PDB file of C-alpha atoms and ligand atoms in Angstrom:
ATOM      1  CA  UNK B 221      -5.515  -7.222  13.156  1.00 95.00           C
ATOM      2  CA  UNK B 222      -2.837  -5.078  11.005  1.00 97.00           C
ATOM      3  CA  UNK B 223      -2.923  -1.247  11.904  1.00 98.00           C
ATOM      4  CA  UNK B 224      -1.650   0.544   8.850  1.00 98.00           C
ATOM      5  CA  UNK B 225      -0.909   4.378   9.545  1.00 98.00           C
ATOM      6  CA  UNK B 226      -0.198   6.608   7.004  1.00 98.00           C
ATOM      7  CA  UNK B 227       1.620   9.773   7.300  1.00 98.00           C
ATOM      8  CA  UNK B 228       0.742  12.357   4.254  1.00 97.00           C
ATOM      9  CA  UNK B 229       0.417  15.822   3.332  1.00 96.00           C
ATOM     10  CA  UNK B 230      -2.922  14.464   1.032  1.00 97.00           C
ATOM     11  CA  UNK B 231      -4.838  12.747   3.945  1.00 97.00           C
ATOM     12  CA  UNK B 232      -7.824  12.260   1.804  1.00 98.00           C
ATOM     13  CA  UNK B 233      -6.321  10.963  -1.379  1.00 98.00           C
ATOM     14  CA  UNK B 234      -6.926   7.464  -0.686  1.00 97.00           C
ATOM     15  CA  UNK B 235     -10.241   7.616   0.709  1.00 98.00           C
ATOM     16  CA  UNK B 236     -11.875   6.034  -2.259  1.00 98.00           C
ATOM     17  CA  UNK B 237      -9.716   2.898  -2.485  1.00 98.00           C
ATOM     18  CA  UNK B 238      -9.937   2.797   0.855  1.00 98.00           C
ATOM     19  CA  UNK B 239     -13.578   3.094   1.177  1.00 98.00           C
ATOM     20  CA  UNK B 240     -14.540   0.152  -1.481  1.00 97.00           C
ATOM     21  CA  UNK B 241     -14.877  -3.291  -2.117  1.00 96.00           C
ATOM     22  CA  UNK B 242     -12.517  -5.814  -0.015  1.00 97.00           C
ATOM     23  CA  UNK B 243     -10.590  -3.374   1.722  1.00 97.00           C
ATOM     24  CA  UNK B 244     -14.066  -1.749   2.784  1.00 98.00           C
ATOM     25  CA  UNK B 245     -14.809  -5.250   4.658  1.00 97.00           C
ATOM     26  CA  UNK B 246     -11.543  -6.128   5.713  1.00 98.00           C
ATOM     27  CA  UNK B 247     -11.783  -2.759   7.899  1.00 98.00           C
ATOM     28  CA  UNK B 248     -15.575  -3.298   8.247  1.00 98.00           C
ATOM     29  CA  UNK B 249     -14.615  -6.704  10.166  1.00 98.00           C
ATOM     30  CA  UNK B 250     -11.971  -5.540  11.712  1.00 98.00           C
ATOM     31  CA  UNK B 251      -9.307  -7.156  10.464  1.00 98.00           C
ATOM     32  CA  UNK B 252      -7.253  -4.672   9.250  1.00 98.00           C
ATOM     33  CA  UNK B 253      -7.117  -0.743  10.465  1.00 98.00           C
ATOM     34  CA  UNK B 254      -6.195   2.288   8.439  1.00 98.00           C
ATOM     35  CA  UNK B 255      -5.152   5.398  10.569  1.00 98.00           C
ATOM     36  CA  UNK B 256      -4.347   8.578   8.382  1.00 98.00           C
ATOM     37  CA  UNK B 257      -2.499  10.988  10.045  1.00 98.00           C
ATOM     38  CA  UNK B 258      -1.742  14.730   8.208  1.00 97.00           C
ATOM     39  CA  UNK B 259       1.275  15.546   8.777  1.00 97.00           C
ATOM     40  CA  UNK B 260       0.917  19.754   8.348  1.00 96.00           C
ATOM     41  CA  UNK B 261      -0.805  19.133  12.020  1.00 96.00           C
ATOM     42  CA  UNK B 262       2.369  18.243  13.394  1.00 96.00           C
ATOM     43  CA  UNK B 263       4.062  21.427  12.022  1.00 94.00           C
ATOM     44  CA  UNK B 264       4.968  24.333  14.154  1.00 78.00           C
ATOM     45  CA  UNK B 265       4.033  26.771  12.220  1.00 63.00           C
ATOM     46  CA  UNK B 266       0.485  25.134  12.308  1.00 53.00           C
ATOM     47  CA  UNK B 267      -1.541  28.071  13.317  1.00 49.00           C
ATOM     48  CA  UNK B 268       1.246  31.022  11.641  1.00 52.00           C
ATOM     49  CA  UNK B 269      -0.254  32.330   8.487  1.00 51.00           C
ATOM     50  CA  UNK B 270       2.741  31.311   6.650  1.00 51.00           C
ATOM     51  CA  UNK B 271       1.506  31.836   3.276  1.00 55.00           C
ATOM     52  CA  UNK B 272      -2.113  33.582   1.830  1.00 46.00           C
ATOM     53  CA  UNK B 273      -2.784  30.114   0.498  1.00 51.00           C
ATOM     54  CA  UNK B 274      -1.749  28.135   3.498  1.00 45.00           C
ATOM     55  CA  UNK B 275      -3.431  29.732   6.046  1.00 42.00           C
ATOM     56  CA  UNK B 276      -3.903  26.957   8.709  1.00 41.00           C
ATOM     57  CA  UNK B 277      -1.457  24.817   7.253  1.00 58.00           C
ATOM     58  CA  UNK B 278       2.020  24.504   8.466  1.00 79.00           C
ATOM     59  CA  UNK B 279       5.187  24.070   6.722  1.00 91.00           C
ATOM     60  CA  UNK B 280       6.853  20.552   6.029  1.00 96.00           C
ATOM     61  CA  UNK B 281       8.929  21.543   3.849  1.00 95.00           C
ATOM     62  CA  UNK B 282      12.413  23.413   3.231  1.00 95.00           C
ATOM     63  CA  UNK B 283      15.165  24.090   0.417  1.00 95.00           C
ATOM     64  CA  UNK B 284      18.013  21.490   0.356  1.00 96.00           C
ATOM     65  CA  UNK B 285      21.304  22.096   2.668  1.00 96.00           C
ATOM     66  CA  UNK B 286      23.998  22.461  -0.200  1.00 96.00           C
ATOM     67  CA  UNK B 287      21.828  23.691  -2.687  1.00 95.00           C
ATOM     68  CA  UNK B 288      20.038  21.955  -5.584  1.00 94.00           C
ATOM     69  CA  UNK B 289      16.288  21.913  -7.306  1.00 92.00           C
ATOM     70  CA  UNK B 290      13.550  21.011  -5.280  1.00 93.00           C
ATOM     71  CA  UNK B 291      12.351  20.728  -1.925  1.00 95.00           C
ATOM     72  CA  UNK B 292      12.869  18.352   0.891  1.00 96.00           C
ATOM     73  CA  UNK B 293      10.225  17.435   3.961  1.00 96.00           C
ATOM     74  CA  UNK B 294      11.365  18.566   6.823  1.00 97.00           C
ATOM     75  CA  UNK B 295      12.620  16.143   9.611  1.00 97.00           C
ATOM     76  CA  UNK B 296      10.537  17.479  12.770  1.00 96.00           C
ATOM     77  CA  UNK B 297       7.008  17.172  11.716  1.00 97.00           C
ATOM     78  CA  UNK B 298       7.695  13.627  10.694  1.00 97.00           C
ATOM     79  CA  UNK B 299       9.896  12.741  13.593  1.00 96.00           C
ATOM     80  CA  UNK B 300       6.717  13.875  15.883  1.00 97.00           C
ATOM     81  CA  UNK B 301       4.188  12.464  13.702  1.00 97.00           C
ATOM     82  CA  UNK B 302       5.722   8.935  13.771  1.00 97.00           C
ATOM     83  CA  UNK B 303       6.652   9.616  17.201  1.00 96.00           C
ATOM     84  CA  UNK B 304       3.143  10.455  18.288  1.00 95.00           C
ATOM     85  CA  UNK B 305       1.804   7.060  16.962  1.00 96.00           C
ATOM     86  CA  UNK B 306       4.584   5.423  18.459  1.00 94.00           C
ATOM     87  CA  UNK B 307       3.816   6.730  21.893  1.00 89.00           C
ATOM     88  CA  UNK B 308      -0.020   5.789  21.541  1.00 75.00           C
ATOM     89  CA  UNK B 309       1.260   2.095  20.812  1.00 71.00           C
ATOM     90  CA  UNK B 310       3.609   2.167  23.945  1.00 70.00           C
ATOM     91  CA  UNK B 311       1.160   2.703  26.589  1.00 67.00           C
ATOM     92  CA  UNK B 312      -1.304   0.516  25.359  1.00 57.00           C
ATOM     93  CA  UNK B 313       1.298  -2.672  25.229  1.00 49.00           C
ATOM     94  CA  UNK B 314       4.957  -4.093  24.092  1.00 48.00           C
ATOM     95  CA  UNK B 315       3.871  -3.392  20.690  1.00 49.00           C
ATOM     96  CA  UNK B 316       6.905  -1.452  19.606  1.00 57.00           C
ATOM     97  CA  UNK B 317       9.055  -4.437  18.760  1.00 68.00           C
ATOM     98  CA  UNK B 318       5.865  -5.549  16.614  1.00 90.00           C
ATOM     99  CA  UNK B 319       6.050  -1.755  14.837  1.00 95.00           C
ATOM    100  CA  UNK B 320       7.705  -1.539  11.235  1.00 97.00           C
ATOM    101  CA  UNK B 321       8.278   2.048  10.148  1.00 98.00           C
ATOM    102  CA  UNK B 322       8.980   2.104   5.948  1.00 98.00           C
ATOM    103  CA  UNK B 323       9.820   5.662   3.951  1.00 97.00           C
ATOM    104  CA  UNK B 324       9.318   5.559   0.482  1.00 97.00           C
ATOM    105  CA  UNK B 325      11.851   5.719  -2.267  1.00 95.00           C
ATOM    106  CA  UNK B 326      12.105   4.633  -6.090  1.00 95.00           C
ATOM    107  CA  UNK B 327      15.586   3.334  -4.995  1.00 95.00           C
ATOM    108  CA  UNK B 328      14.519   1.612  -1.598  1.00 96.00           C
ATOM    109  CA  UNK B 329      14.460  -2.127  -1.467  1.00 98.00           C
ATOM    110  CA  UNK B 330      12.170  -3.674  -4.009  1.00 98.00           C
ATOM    111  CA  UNK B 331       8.909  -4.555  -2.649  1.00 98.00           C
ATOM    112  CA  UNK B 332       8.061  -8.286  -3.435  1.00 97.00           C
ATOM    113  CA  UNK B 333       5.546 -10.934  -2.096  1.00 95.00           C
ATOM    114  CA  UNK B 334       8.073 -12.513   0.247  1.00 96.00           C
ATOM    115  CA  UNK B 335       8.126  -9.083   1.762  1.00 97.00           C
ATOM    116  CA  UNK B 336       4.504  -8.750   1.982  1.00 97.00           C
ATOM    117  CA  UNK B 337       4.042 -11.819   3.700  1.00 96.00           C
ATOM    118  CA  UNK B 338       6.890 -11.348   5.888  1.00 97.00           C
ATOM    119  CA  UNK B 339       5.107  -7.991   6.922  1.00 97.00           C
ATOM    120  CA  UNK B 340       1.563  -9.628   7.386  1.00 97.00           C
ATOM    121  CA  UNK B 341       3.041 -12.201   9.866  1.00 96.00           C
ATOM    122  CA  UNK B 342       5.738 -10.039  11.538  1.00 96.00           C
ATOM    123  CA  UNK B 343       4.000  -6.956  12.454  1.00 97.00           C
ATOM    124  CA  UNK B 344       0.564  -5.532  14.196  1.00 96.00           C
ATOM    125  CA  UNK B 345       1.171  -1.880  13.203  1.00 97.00           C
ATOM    126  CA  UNK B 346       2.904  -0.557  10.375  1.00 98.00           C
ATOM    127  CA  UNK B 347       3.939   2.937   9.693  1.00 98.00           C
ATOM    128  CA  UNK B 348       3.975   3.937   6.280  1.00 98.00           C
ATOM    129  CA  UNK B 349       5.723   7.464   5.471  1.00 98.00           C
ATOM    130  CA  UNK B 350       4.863   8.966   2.267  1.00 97.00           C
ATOM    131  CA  UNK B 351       7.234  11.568   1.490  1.00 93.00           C
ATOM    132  CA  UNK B 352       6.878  14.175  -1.554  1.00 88.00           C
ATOM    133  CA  UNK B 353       9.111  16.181  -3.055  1.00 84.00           C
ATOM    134  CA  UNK B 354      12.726  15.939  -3.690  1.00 86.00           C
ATOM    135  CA  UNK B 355      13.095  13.648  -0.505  1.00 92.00           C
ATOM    136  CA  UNK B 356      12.900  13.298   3.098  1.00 97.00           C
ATOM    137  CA  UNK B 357      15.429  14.609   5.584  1.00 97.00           C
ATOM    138  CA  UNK B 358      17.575  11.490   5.941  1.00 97.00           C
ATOM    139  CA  UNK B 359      17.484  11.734   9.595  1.00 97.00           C
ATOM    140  CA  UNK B 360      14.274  10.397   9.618  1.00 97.00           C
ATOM    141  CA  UNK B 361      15.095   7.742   8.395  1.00 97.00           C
ATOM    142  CA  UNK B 362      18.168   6.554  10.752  1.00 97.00           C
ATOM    143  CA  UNK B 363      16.235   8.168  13.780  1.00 96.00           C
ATOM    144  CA  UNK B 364      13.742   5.521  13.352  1.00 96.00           C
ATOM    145  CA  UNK B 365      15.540   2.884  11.540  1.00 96.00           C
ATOM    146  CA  UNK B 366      12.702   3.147   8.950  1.00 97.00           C
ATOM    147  CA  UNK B 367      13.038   0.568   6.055  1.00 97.00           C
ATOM    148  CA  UNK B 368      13.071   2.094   2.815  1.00 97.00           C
ATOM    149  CA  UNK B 369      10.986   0.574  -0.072  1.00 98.00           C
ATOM    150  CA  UNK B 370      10.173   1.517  -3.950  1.00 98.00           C
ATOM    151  CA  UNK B 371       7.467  -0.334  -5.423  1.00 98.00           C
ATOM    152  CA  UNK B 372       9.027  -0.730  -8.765  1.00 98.00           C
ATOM    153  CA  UNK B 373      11.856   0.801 -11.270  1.00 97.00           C
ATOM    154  CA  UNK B 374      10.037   3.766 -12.272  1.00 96.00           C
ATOM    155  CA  UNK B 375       9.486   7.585 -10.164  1.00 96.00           C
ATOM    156  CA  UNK B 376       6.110   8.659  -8.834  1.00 96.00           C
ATOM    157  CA  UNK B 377       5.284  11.704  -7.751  1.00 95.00           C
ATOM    158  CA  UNK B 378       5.139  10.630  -4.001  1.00 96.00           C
ATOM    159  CA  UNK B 379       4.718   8.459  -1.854  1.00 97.00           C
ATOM    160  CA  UNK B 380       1.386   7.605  -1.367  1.00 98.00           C
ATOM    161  CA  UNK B 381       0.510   5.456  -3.957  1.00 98.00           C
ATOM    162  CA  UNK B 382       3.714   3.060  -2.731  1.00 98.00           C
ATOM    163  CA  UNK B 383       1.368   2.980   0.805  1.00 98.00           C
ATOM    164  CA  UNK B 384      -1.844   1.974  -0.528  1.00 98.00           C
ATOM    165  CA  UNK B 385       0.052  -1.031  -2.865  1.00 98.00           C
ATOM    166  CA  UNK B 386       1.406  -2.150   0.302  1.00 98.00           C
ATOM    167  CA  UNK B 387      -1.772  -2.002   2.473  1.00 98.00           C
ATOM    168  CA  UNK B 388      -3.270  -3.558  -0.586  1.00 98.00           C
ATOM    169  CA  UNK B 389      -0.548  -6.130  -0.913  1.00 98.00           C
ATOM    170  CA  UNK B 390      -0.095  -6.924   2.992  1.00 98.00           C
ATOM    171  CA  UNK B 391      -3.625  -6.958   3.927  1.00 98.00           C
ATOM    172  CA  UNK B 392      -4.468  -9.924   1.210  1.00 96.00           C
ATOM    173  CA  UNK B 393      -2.102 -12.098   3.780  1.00 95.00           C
ATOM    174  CA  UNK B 394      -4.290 -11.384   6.601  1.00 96.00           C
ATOM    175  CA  UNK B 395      -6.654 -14.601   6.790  1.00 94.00           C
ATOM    176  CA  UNK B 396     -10.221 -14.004   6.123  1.00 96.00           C
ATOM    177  CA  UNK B 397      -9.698 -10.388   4.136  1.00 96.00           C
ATOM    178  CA  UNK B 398     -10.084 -12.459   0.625  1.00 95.00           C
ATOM    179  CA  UNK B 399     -13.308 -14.336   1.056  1.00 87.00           C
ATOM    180  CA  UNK B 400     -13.651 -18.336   0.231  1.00 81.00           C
ATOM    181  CA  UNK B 401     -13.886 -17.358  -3.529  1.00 74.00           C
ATOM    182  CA  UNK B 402     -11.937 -15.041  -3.779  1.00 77.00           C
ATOM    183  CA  UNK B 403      -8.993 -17.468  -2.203  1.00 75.00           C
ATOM    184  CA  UNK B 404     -10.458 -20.310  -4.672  1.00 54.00           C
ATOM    185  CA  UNK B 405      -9.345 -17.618  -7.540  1.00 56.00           C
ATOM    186  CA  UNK B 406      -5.805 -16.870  -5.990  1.00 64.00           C
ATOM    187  CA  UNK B 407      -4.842 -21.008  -6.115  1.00 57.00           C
ATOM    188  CA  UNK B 408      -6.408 -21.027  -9.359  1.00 57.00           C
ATOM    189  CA  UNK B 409      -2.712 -19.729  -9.772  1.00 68.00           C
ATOM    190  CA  UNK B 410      -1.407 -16.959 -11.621  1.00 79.00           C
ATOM    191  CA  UNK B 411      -0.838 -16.706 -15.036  1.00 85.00           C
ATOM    192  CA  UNK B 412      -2.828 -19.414 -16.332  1.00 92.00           C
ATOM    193  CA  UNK B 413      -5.744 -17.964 -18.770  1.00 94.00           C
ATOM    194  CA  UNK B 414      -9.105 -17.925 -17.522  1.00 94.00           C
ATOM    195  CA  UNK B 415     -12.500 -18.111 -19.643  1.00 97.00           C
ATOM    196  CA  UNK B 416     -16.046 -17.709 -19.108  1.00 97.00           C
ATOM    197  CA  UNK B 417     -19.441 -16.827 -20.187  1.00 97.00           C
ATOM    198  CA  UNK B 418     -19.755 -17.026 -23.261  1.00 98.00           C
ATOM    199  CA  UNK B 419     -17.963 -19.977 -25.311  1.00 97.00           C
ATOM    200  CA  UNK B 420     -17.448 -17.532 -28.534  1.00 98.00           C
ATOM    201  CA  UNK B 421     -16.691 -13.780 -28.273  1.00 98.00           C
ATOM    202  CA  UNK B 422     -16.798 -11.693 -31.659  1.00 98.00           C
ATOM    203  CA  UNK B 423     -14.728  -8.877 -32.470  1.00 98.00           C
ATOM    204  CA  UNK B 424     -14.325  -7.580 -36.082  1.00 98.00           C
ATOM    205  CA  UNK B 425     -15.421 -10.580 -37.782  1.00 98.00           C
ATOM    206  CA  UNK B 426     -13.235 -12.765 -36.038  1.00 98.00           C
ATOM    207  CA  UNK B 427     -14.374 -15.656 -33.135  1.00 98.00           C
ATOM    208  CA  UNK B 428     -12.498 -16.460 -30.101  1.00 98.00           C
ATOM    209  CA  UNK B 429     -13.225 -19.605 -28.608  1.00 98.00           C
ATOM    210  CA  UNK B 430     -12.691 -20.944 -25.168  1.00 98.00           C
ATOM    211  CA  UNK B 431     -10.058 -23.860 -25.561  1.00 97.00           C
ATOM    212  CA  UNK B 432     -11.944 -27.045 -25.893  1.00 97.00           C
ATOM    213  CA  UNK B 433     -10.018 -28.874 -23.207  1.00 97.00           C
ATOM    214  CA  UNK B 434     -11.902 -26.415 -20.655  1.00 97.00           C
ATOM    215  CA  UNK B 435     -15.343 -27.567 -22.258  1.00 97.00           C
ATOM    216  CA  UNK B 436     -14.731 -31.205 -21.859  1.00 97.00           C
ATOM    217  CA  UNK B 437     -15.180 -31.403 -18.574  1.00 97.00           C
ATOM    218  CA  UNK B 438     -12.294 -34.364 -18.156  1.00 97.00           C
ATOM    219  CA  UNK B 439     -10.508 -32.956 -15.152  1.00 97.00           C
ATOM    220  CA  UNK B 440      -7.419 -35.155 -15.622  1.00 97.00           C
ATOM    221  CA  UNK B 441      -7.366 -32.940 -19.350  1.00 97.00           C
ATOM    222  CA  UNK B 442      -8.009 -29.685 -17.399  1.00 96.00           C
ATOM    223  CA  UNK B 443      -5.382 -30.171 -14.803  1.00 95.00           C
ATOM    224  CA  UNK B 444      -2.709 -31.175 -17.072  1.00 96.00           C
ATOM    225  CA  UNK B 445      -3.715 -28.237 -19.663  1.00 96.00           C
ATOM    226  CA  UNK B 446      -3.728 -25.764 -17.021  1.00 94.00           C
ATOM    227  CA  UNK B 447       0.090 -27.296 -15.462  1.00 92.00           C
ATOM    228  CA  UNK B 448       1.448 -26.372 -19.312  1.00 93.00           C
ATOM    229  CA  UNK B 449      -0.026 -22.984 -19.041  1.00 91.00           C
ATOM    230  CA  UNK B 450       1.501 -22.041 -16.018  1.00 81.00           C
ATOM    231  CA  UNK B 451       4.327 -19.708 -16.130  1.00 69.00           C
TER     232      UNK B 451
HETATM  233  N1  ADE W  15       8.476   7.362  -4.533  1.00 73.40           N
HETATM  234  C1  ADE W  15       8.650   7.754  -5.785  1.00 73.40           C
HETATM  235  N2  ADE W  15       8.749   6.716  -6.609  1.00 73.40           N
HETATM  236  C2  ADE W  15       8.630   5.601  -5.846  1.00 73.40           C
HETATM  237  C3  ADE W  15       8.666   4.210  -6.107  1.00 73.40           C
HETATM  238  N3  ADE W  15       8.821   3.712  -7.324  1.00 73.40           N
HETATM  239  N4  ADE W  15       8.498   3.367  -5.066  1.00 73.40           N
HETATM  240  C4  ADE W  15       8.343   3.853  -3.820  1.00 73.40           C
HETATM  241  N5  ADE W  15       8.331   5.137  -3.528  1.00 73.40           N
HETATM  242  C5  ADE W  15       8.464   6.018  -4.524  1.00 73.40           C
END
C-alpha cells in the first residue's frame, strides 16, 4: 500500500476526485491511502484572531524578504507539518528511507511515466506539498531534500491539482487499483483509435463508419491495422 499525504491550505478541494470511481476502491481495498493534512493547524498563530475573516485560522503566509509582488508560505508550518508525518512514520518502522517528499513548481522536474512508476515501486509514503502563492520558503525545500516537480509547461494557481495528477498517475502502478478490464484497455495501447456501438454515427448529414478492418473479424487484419495506427 502507497500512503499519499497531502499538505494544503484547501483540505477539502479534492474530496470529490478522491471520493469516486477507481480511486474510491483503490482506498476502499486498501491499496492506496490518502492522508490530508491542513496546514493552517500547524500555524502558531492557530488560535490568535489574526484577521476578522480568519478567526481560527493561522497564518502561512508572509511578504517576500527583498521585496516583490506576492506572497510566500511560510517555512515553519510546513517544516512541522511534514515533520509531524515524518515522526508518525518513524516510530511505527524504518520507513523514512521509503518516504519521498515533492514541492510543487511549474519549473520543477517534469513529471513523466518513468517517474510515476519509479515512485509506485520506490516508495510506501509520499509527501506531496502543495504550495500557493508566489512560492514556498526555499528552506523547505533543502531542509527536507524535497524533489521539486511541475506537471507540465504551463502555471496553475497552486499546487494541488499537481498532487492529485500524481496520486492519480502513481496509484494506476499499484497492482490491482485498475481492474482486469480496465488493464485489458491500458495494453490495448495508447493512441490507437477505438470504436464501438454503433457501426454508423450521424452528425449533420454526414456518416462515420467504424473502419471495416475492425468489422471483419480477421485478427491477423486487426493486429496489423492496429500496429500502423500506433503512434
Ligand atoms: N504549480 C504551479 N504550476 C505548476 C505546474 N505546472 N506543475 C506543478 N506545480 C505547479
Amino acid at each position: 500500500m502507497i500512503t499519499f499525504h497531502i499538505i494544503t491550505i484547501f483540505p477539502h478541494i479534492l474530496d470529490s476526485y478522491l471520493s469516486e470511481s477507481i480511486l474510491k476502491r483503490a482506498q476502499k481495498n486498501k491499496l492506496i491511502k490518502v492522508k490530508i493534512y491542513d496546514l493552517r493547524k500547524f500555524s502558531k498563530d492557530k488560535h490568535k484572531k489574526a484577521r476578522p475573516t480568519e478567526q481560527s485560522f493561522g497564518r502561512v503566509d508572509a511578504k517576500p524578504y527583498g521585496g516583490g509582488p506576492g506572497m510566500v508560505m511560510q517555512a515553519e508550518p510546513l517544516i512541522k507539518a511534514v515533520a509531524s508525518i515524518l515522526k508518525i512514520k518513524n516510530q511505527k518502522s524504518k520507513i523514512k528511507n521509503k518516504t519521498k517528499i515533492i514541492l510543487f513548481s511549474p519549473v520543477g522536474k517534469q513529471f513523466d511515466s518513468a517517474s510515476s512508476r519509479s515512485f509506485a515501486k520506490k516508495y510506501k509514503d509520499i509527501i506531496l506539498i502543495a504550495g500557493r502563492y508566489e512560492g514556498i520558503d526555499a528552506r523547505v525545500k533543502k531542509i527536507f531534500k524535497a524533489e521539486e516537480v511541475s506537471i507540465g509547461p504551463y502555471v496553475l494557481m497552486g499546487g494541488e491539482l499537481p498532487a492529485m495528477v500524481l496520486i492519480d498517475s502513481i496509484s494506476r502502478q499499484v497492482k490491482g487499483v485498475l481492474g482486469s478490464e480496465e488493464s485489458l484497455e491500458d495494453e490495448r495501447g495508447l493512441g490507437i483509435p477505438a470504436y464501438t456501438r454503433p457501426e454508423t454515427v450521424r452528425y449533420k448529414d454526414k456518416n462515420y463508419k467504424v473502419p471495416k478492418v475492425l468489422l471483419s473479424g480477421d485478427h491477423k487484419k486487426i493486429e496489423e491495422w492496429r500496429k500502423g495506427q500506433s503512434k
